[in-house]
Amino acid sequence: MKDVVIVGAVRTSVGRFMGSLKDVPAYDLAALALNGVAKKTGIDPQMVEDVIMGQSYQNGEYVNIARMGLLTAGWPEQIPGITIDRRCCSGLDAVCNGAMKIQSNNADIVVAGGVESMSTGEFYLTGDVKWGVGGKKGMPLGHGSLATWGLPFYDRIQRARVMSQPESRYGVLPSMMAWAETAAKEEKISRQECDDWAAQSHAKALAAWEAGFFTDEIIPVSIPQRKGEPVLFCRDEGPRADSSVEKLARLKPIMGGVCTAGNSSSENDGAAAVVLMSGDKAKDLGISPMAKIISFAVAGADPRKAYETVPRAVSRALDRAGLSLEQMDLIEIQEAFAAQVLADLKQMRVRPRNFDRVNVNGSGISIGHPIACTGTRVLVSMVHEMQRRDARYGLECICGGGGLGIAAVIEQVR
């Protein structure tokens, strides 16, 4: 089986919901990431054999974002693209799928990543309301505007959380926060612990930005202005300098438990991409790899306890790598909710004294969580941090809606 290496890794800055990236279509964000990683790596896009991207909020405007993104980027039409959705796990899963193509000798170079524009998520009608839809602006019947009013519209972002599991089997799960509250209750995670974690997440992200840690991984986004020159968006909008444990403690719990808007991840926009190739191909091209993908694994659980997937996926990935959790120099656990992170760490038996290697530059609570982008965004940041610290091993793990989880072990190539 072929070795798979990461030779380039970039991301856009993460925009807050209805923030700086609210008018930038998802396919433009994808194109920026694709062109950015190709330029940084120095590869000709014609060499790419496939593009795999995650997008959790696909819709009528964003059909197969991988293909749409590469065409928007001006890449050759001969390059295929495929889009996957494993909810929050999608961005990392796209990388793992690309790795499998290379491992099995079905490709030598694959670009993988994730993109999400939650700001432009659809409001929609379900497909059983096909009457009342007429043509508009030259579009054929069935592709036009709604001519009848008073019908239910759904917010794709909010609705998808409820529809990530069948109501007939699990009842109505009003939001992903429901299982975070379950995690807090079952693992005895306090509100104080959640607020402490959230405050530290913001502090870490701000410190990383001030130290210039993210500079090399960022692809600027040009934002047109009504007047004057475009503005370059090149800094995450989420980290808050005014965040503190005292301020977080004043926020009301949303569901009556420990989770608040302050210790939970936010809705965001962004894109990230990596270039994968076989170790032999990198050697032939004279490219120095950044890291090697050692192993990965996915897991499932009761959607009402999605947090339980992280320890399961981590255990499988570590077993396949023949490594232990203690050997991981850096650990990235997606911060969907502080309660979920703390519950996962407890189940994984990571003690507070070892928290200094977990999410060292902040994560979803501070930087933000553009769903399908997150898995790749975190990988991009972790690979750069591993080089900065000369760390040997890194572990990334994420849980997602519908009771899904994923983990991957990465080794720095020295």
Coordinates of C-alpha atoms in Angstrom, one line a residue:
M1 CA 0.0 0.0 0.0
K2 CA 1.4 3.4 -1.0
D3 CA 2.3 6.1 1.5
V4 CA 0.2 9.2 1.3
V5 CA 1.7 12.6 2.0
I6 CA 0.4 16.1 2.4
V7 CA 2.5 18.5 0.3
G8 CA 0.4 21.7 0.6
A9 CA -2.3 22.9 3.0
V10 CA -4.2 26.2 2.9
R11 CA -7.4 27.8 4.1
T12 CA -9.4 31.0 4.0
S13 CA -9.9 32.8 7.2
V14 CA -13.2 31.8 8.8
G15 CA -16.0 34.4 8.5
R16 CA -18.8 34.7 11.0
F17 CA -22.4 34.1 10.1
M18 CA -23.6 37.0 7.9
G19 CA -20.1 38.5 8.3
S20 CA -17.4 39.4 5.8
L21 CA -17.9 36.4 3.5
K22 CA -21.8 36.5 3.5
D23 CA -21.8 37.6 -0.2
V24 CA -19.1 35.2 -1.4
P25 CA -20.6 32.1 -3.0
A26 CA -19.4 28.7 -1.8
Y27 CA -18.0 27.8 -5.2
D28 CA -15.9 31.0 -5.1
L29 CA -14.5 30.0 -1.7
A30 CA -13.8 26.6 -3.0
A31 CA -12.0 28.0 -6.1
L32 CA -9.8 30.3 -3.9
A33 CA -8.8 27.3 -1.8
L34 CA -8.0 25.1 -4.8
N35 CA -6.0 27.8 -6.6
G36 CA -4.3 28.8 -3.4
V37 CA -3.1 25.3 -2.6
A38 CA -2.0 24.7 -6.2
K39 CA 0.1 27.9 -6.2
K40 CA 1.6 27.2 -2.8
T41 CA 2.5 23.7 -3.7
G42 CA 3.7 24.6 -7.2
I43 CA 1.8 21.9 -9.0
D44 CA 0.1 22.4 -12.3
P45 CA -3.7 21.7 -11.9
Q46 CA -3.5 19.5 -15.0
M47 CA -1.6 17.0 -12.8
V48 CA -4.5 16.6 -10.4
E49 CA -6.5 13.4 -11.1
D50 CA -9.4 14.1 -8.8
V51 CA -10.9 16.7 -6.5
I52 CA -12.8 15.6 -3.5
M53 CA -14.6 18.2 -1.3
G54 CA -17.0 18.1 1.6
Q55 CA -20.0 20.3 1.8
S56 CA -22.8 19.6 4.3
Y57 CA -25.2 22.3 3.0
Q58 CA -25.4 21.4 -0.6
N59 CA -28.4 22.8 -2.4
G60 CA -29.8 24.0 -5.7
E61 CA -27.2 26.8 -5.9
Y62 CA -24.3 24.5 -5.0
V63 CA -24.5 21.3 -7.0
N64 CA -21.4 19.2 -6.6
I65 CA -19.2 21.9 -5.1
A66 CA -16.0 20.0 -5.9
R67 CA -16.7 20.1 -9.6
M68 CA -18.2 23.6 -9.5
G69 CA -15.3 24.9 -7.5
L70 CA -12.6 23.5 -9.8
L71 CA -14.3 24.9 -12.9
T72 CA -14.8 28.2 -11.2
A73 CA -11.0 28.1 -10.4
G74 CA -10.3 27.8 -14.2
W75 CA -8.9 24.3 -13.9
P76 CA -9.0 21.9 -16.9
E77 CA -12.4 20.5 -17.7
Q78 CA -10.9 17.0 -17.8
I79 CA -10.5 17.0 -14.0
P80 CA -13.4 15.3 -12.2
G81 CA -14.8 16.4 -8.9
I82 CA -17.0 14.7 -6.2
T83 CA -18.7 16.1 -3.2
I84 CA -19.3 14.1 0.0
D85 CA -21.3 14.8 3.2
R86 CA -20.6 13.2 6.5
R87 CA -21.8 16.3 8.3
C88 CA -19.1 17.8 10.6
C89 CA -16.7 15.0 9.6
S90 CA -16.9 15.8 5.9
G91 CA -13.7 17.9 5.5
L92 CA -11.5 15.3 7.1
D93 CA -13.4 12.5 5.4
A94 CA -12.7 14.1 2.0
V95 CA -9.0 13.9 2.8
C96 CA -9.3 10.3 3.9
N97 CA -11.1 9.4 0.7
G98 CA -8.4 11.0 -1.3
A99 CA -5.8 9.1 0.7
M100 CA -7.5 5.8 -0.1
K101 CA -7.4 6.5 -3.8
I102 CA -3.7 7.0 -3.6
Q103 CA -3.1 4.1 -1.2
S104 CA -4.9 1.7 -3.6
N105 CA -2.9 2.9 -6.6
N106 CA -6.0 4.5 -8.2
A107 CA -4.4 8.0 -8.3
D108 CA -1.1 9.7 -7.7
I109 CA -2.3 13.3 -7.0
V110 CA -5.6 14.3 -5.4
V111 CA -6.8 17.6 -4.0
A112 CA -9.2 17.3 -1.1
G113 CA -10.9 19.8 1.1
G114 CA -14.1 21.3 2.4
V115 CA -16.2 24.4 2.0
E116 CA -19.3 25.8 3.7
S117 CA -21.2 29.0 3.2
M118 CA -23.7 28.9 6.0
S119 CA -24.6 32.6 5.4
T120 CA -26.0 31.6 2.0
G121 CA -27.8 28.4 3.2
E122 CA -31.2 28.0 1.4
F123 CA -34.7 28.7 2.7
Y124 CA -36.7 26.0 0.8
L125 CA -39.9 24.2 0.3
T126 CA -40.1 20.5 0.3
G127 CA -40.4 18.7 -3.0
D128 CA -44.0 17.6 -2.5
V129 CA -45.1 21.2 -3.3
K130 CA -44.5 21.1 -7.0
W131 CA -47.7 22.7 -8.0
G132 CA -47.7 26.5 -7.9
V133 CA -44.2 26.7 -9.3
G134 CA -44.0 28.5 -12.7
G135 CA -41.4 29.6 -15.1
K136 CA -39.5 32.9 -14.6
K137 CA -36.9 34.8 -16.6
G138 CA -36.7 32.3 -19.4
M139 CA -36.4 29.3 -17.1
P140 CA -38.4 26.2 -17.9
L141 CA -41.4 25.2 -15.9
G142 CA -40.4 23.6 -12.6
H143 CA -37.3 25.7 -12.3
G144 CA -38.9 29.1 -11.7
S145 CA -40.5 31.0 -8.9
L146 CA -43.2 30.2 -6.4
A147 CA -46.5 31.7 -7.5
T148 CA -48.4 30.7 -4.4
W149 CA -47.9 32.3 -0.9
G150 CA -48.6 31.0 2.5
L151 CA -46.5 27.8 2.3
P152 CA -43.9 26.6 4.8
F153 CA -40.3 27.6 4.2
Y154 CA -37.5 25.7 5.9
D155 CA -34.1 27.1 6.9
R156 CA -31.7 24.5 5.6
I157 CA -29.2 25.1 8.3
Q158 CA -31.6 24.7 11.2
R159 CA -33.8 22.0 9.5
A160 CA -30.8 19.8 8.7
R161 CA -30.0 19.4 12.4
V162 CA -33.5 18.0 13.1
M163 CA -33.4 15.9 9.9
S164 CA -29.9 14.3 10.5
Q165 CA -31.7 11.3 12.2
P166 CA -35.1 9.7 11.5
E167 CA -37.8 11.0 13.8
S168 CA -39.6 7.7 13.7
R169 CA -36.6 6.0 15.5
Y170 CA -35.1 8.8 17.6
G171 CA -37.8 11.3 18.1
V172 CA -37.2 15.0 17.5
L173 CA -33.7 16.1 18.3
P174 CA -34.2 19.9 18.4
S175 CA -30.6 20.7 17.8
M176 CA -27.1 19.3 18.1
M177 CA -26.9 20.9 21.5
A178 CA -29.3 18.3 22.8
W179 CA -26.6 15.6 22.7
A180 CA -24.0 18.0 24.2
E181 CA -26.3 18.4 27.2
T182 CA -26.5 14.7 27.4
A183 CA -22.7 14.5 27.4
A184 CA -22.5 17.0 30.2
K185 CA -25.1 15.2 32.3
E186 CA -23.6 11.7 31.8
E187 CA -20.0 12.7 32.2
K188 CA -20.7 15.2 35.0
I189 CA -19.4 18.3 33.1
S190 CA -20.1 21.5 34.9
R191 CA -21.1 24.9 33.5
Q192 CA -17.9 26.4 35.1
E193 CA -15.7 23.9 33.2
C194 CA -17.5 24.7 29.9
D195 CA -17.0 28.4 30.4
D196 CA -13.4 28.0 31.4
W197 CA -12.7 25.9 28.2
A198 CA -14.4 28.5 26.0
A199 CA -12.5 31.4 27.5
Q200 CA -9.2 29.5 26.9
S201 CA -10.2 28.7 23.3
H202 CA -10.6 32.4 22.5
A203 CA -7.3 33.2 24.3
K204 CA -5.4 30.6 22.4
A205 CA -6.8 31.7 19.0
L206 CA -6.0 35.3 19.7
A207 CA -2.5 34.5 20.9
A208 CA -1.9 32.4 17.7
W209 CA -3.0 35.3 15.5
E210 CA -0.8 37.8 17.4
A211 CA 2.2 35.4 17.1
G212 CA 1.6 35.1 13.3
F213 CA 1.0 31.3 13.5
F214 CA -1.8 31.3 10.9
T215 CA -0.2 33.6 8.4
D216 CA 1.3 31.0 6.2
E217 CA -1.8 28.9 5.9
I218 CA -4.2 31.8 5.0
I219 CA -5.5 32.5 1.4
P220 CA -6.9 36.1 1.4
V221 CA -10.4 36.7 0.0
S222 CA -11.0 39.9 -1.9
I223 CA -14.2 41.4 -0.8
P224 CA -15.7 44.1 -3.3
Q225 CA -16.9 47.3 -1.7
R226 CA -19.6 49.6 -2.8
K227 CA -17.0 52.4 -2.9
G228 CA -13.3 52.2 -3.3
E229 CA -11.0 49.3 -3.6
P230 CA -11.8 45.7 -2.6
V231 CA -10.9 44.7 1.0
L232 CA -8.7 41.7 1.6
F233 CA -10.3 39.4 4.2
C234 CA -7.5 37.6 5.9
R235 CA -8.2 37.1 9.6
D236 CA -10.7 34.9 11.4
E237 CA -13.7 36.9 12.6
G238 CA -14.6 34.6 15.5
P239 CA -11.9 35.0 18.2
R240 CA -13.0 37.7 20.8
A241 CA -10.6 39.7 22.8
D242 CA -13.4 40.7 25.2
S243 CA -14.2 37.1 26.1
S244 CA -13.8 36.2 29.7
V245 CA -15.0 33.6 32.2
E246 CA -17.0 36.3 34.0
K247 CA -18.8 37.4 30.8
L248 CA -19.4 33.9 29.7
A249 CA -20.9 33.1 33.1
R250 CA -23.6 35.7 32.6
L251 CA -25.0 34.1 29.5
K252 CA -28.2 32.1 29.9
P253 CA -28.2 28.4 29.0
I254 CA -30.1 27.8 25.8
M255 CA -31.7 24.4 26.8
G256 CA -31.6 24.9 30.6
G257 CA -28.3 23.0 31.1
V258 CA -24.6 24.0 30.7
C259 CA -24.5 25.0 27.0
T260 CA -24.7 28.7 26.0
A261 CA -24.0 30.7 22.9
G262 CA -20.6 31.5 24.4
N263 CA -19.4 27.9 25.1
S264 CA -20.7 26.5 21.8
S265 CA -19.4 26.7 18.2
S266 CA -20.8 29.2 15.8
E267 CA -22.2 29.2 12.3
N268 CA -19.5 30.2 9.8
D269 CA -18.2 30.5 6.2
G270 CA -14.9 29.3 4.8
A271 CA -12.9 26.8 2.7
A272 CA -9.7 24.8 3.0
A273 CA -7.8 22.4 0.8
V274 CA -4.8 20.1 0.8
V275 CA -2.7 18.4 -1.9
L276 CA -2.3 14.7 -1.4
M277 CA 0.1 12.5 -3.4
S278 CA 2.1 9.3 -3.0
G279 CA 5.4 9.6 -1.4
D280 CA 7.1 8.3 -4.6
K281 CA 5.3 11.0 -6.6
A282 CA 6.5 13.7 -4.3
K283 CA 10.0 12.4 -4.6
D284 CA 9.8 12.4 -8.4
L285 CA 8.5 15.9 -8.4
G286 CA 11.1 17.1 -5.9
I287 CA 8.5 18.3 -3.5
S288 CA 9.1 18.1 0.3
P289 CA 6.1 16.7 2.1
M290 CA 4.7 18.4 5.1
A291 CA 3.2 15.3 6.7
K292 CA 2.2 11.7 6.1
I293 CA -1.2 10.2 6.8
I294 CA -0.7 7.2 9.0
S295 CA -4.2 6.0 9.7
F296 CA -7.9 7.0 9.9
A297 CA -11.2 5.6 11.1
V298 CA -14.8 6.4 11.3
A299 CA -17.4 5.4 13.9
G300 CA -21.1 5.7 14.5
A301 CA -23.3 5.9 17.6
D302 CA -26.8 6.8 18.7
P303 CA -27.5 10.2 17.2
R304 CA -28.6 11.3 20.7
K305 CA -25.1 10.6 21.9
A306 CA -22.9 11.7 19.0
Y307 CA -20.1 12.6 21.3
E308 CA -19.4 8.9 21.9
T309 CA -18.1 8.5 18.3
V310 CA -14.9 10.4 19.0
P311 CA -13.3 7.9 21.5
R312 CA -14.4 5.1 19.2
A313 CA -12.9 6.6 16.1
V314 CA -9.7 7.5 17.9
S315 CA -9.3 4.1 19.4
R316 CA -9.6 2.5 15.9
A317 CA -7.3 5.0 14.2
L318 CA -4.6 4.6 16.9
D319 CA -4.9 0.8 16.8
R320 CA -4.4 0.8 13.0
A321 CA -1.4 3.1 13.4
G322 CA 0.1 0.9 16.2
L323 CA 0.4 4.0 18.4
S324 CA -0.9 5.2 21.7
L325 CA -2.7 8.4 22.7
E326 CA 0.3 9.3 24.9
Q327 CA 2.4 9.4 21.7
M328 CA 0.3 12.2 20.1
D329 CA 2.2 15.5 20.4
L330 CA -0.9 17.5 19.3
I331 CA -4.6 16.6 19.7
E332 CA -7.3 18.4 17.8
I333 CA -10.9 17.7 19.0
Q334 CA -13.5 19.7 17.1
E335 CA -15.1 22.2 19.5
A336 CA -18.8 21.8 18.6
F337 CA -19.5 22.4 22.3
A338 CA -17.2 22.7 25.3
A339 CA -19.3 20.1 27.1
Q340 CA -18.7 17.7 24.2
V341 CA -14.9 18.3 24.2
L342 CA -14.6 17.8 27.9
A343 CA -16.8 14.7 27.8
D344 CA -14.7 13.2 25.0
L345 CA -11.5 14.0 26.8
K346 CA -12.9 12.3 29.9
Q347 CA -13.8 9.2 27.9
M348 CA -10.4 9.1 26.3
R349 CA -8.8 9.5 29.7
V350 CA -6.9 12.6 28.8
R351 CA -6.2 14.3 32.1
P352 CA -6.4 18.1 32.6
R353 CA -2.6 18.1 33.1
N354 CA -2.4 17.1 29.4
F355 CA -4.8 19.7 28.1
D356 CA -1.9 21.8 27.0
R357 CA -1.5 19.7 23.8
V358 CA -5.3 19.9 22.9
N359 CA -6.5 22.5 20.5
V360 CA -3.4 24.6 21.1
N361 CA -4.5 27.4 18.8
G362 CA -8.2 27.5 19.5
S363 CA -10.9 25.7 17.6
G364 CA -14.7 25.8 16.8
I365 CA -15.7 27.9 19.8
S366 CA -13.3 30.7 19.0
I367 CA -12.3 30.3 15.3
G368 CA -15.7 29.0 14.2
H369 CA -17.2 25.9 12.7
P370 CA -18.0 26.2 8.9
I371 CA -19.3 22.6 9.0
A372 CA -17.8 20.7 6.1
C373 CA -14.8 23.0 6.0
T374 CA -13.8 22.4 9.6
G375 CA -12.2 19.0 9.2
T376 CA -9.8 20.3 6.5
R377 CA -9.3 23.6 8.3
V378 CA -8.3 21.9 11.4
L379 CA -5.9 19.6 9.5
V380 CA -4.3 22.6 7.7
S381 CA -3.7 24.4 11.0
M382 CA -2.4 21.2 12.8
V383 CA 0.1 20.3 10.0
H384 CA 1.5 23.8 10.1
E385 CA 1.7 23.7 13.9
M386 CA 3.4 20.3 13.8
Q387 CA 6.2 21.9 11.7
R388 CA 6.4 24.9 13.9
R389 CA 6.9 22.7 17.0
D390 CA 8.8 19.9 15.3
A391 CA 6.1 17.6 16.6
R392 CA 6.1 14.0 15.3
Y393 CA 2.5 12.9 15.7
G394 CA -0.8 14.7 15.5
L395 CA -4.3 13.4 16.1
E396 CA -7.5 15.0 14.7
C397 CA -11.0 13.9 15.7
I398 CA -14.5 15.1 15.1
C399 CA -18.0 14.1 15.9
G400 CA -20.9 15.0 13.7
G401 CA -24.7 15.2 13.4
G402 CA -26.5 11.9 13.0
G403 CA -24.2 10.1 15.4
L404 CA -21.0 10.2 13.3
G405 CA -17.3 10.4 14.1
I406 CA -13.9 10.4 12.4
A407 CA -10.3 10.4 13.5
A408 CA -6.9 10.5 11.7
V409 CA -3.3 10.2 12.8
I410 CA -0.7 12.4 11.0
E411 CA 3.1 12.2 11.2
Q412 CA 5.4 15.0 10.3
V413 CA 7.8 14.2 7.5
R414 CA 11.2 15.3 8.7

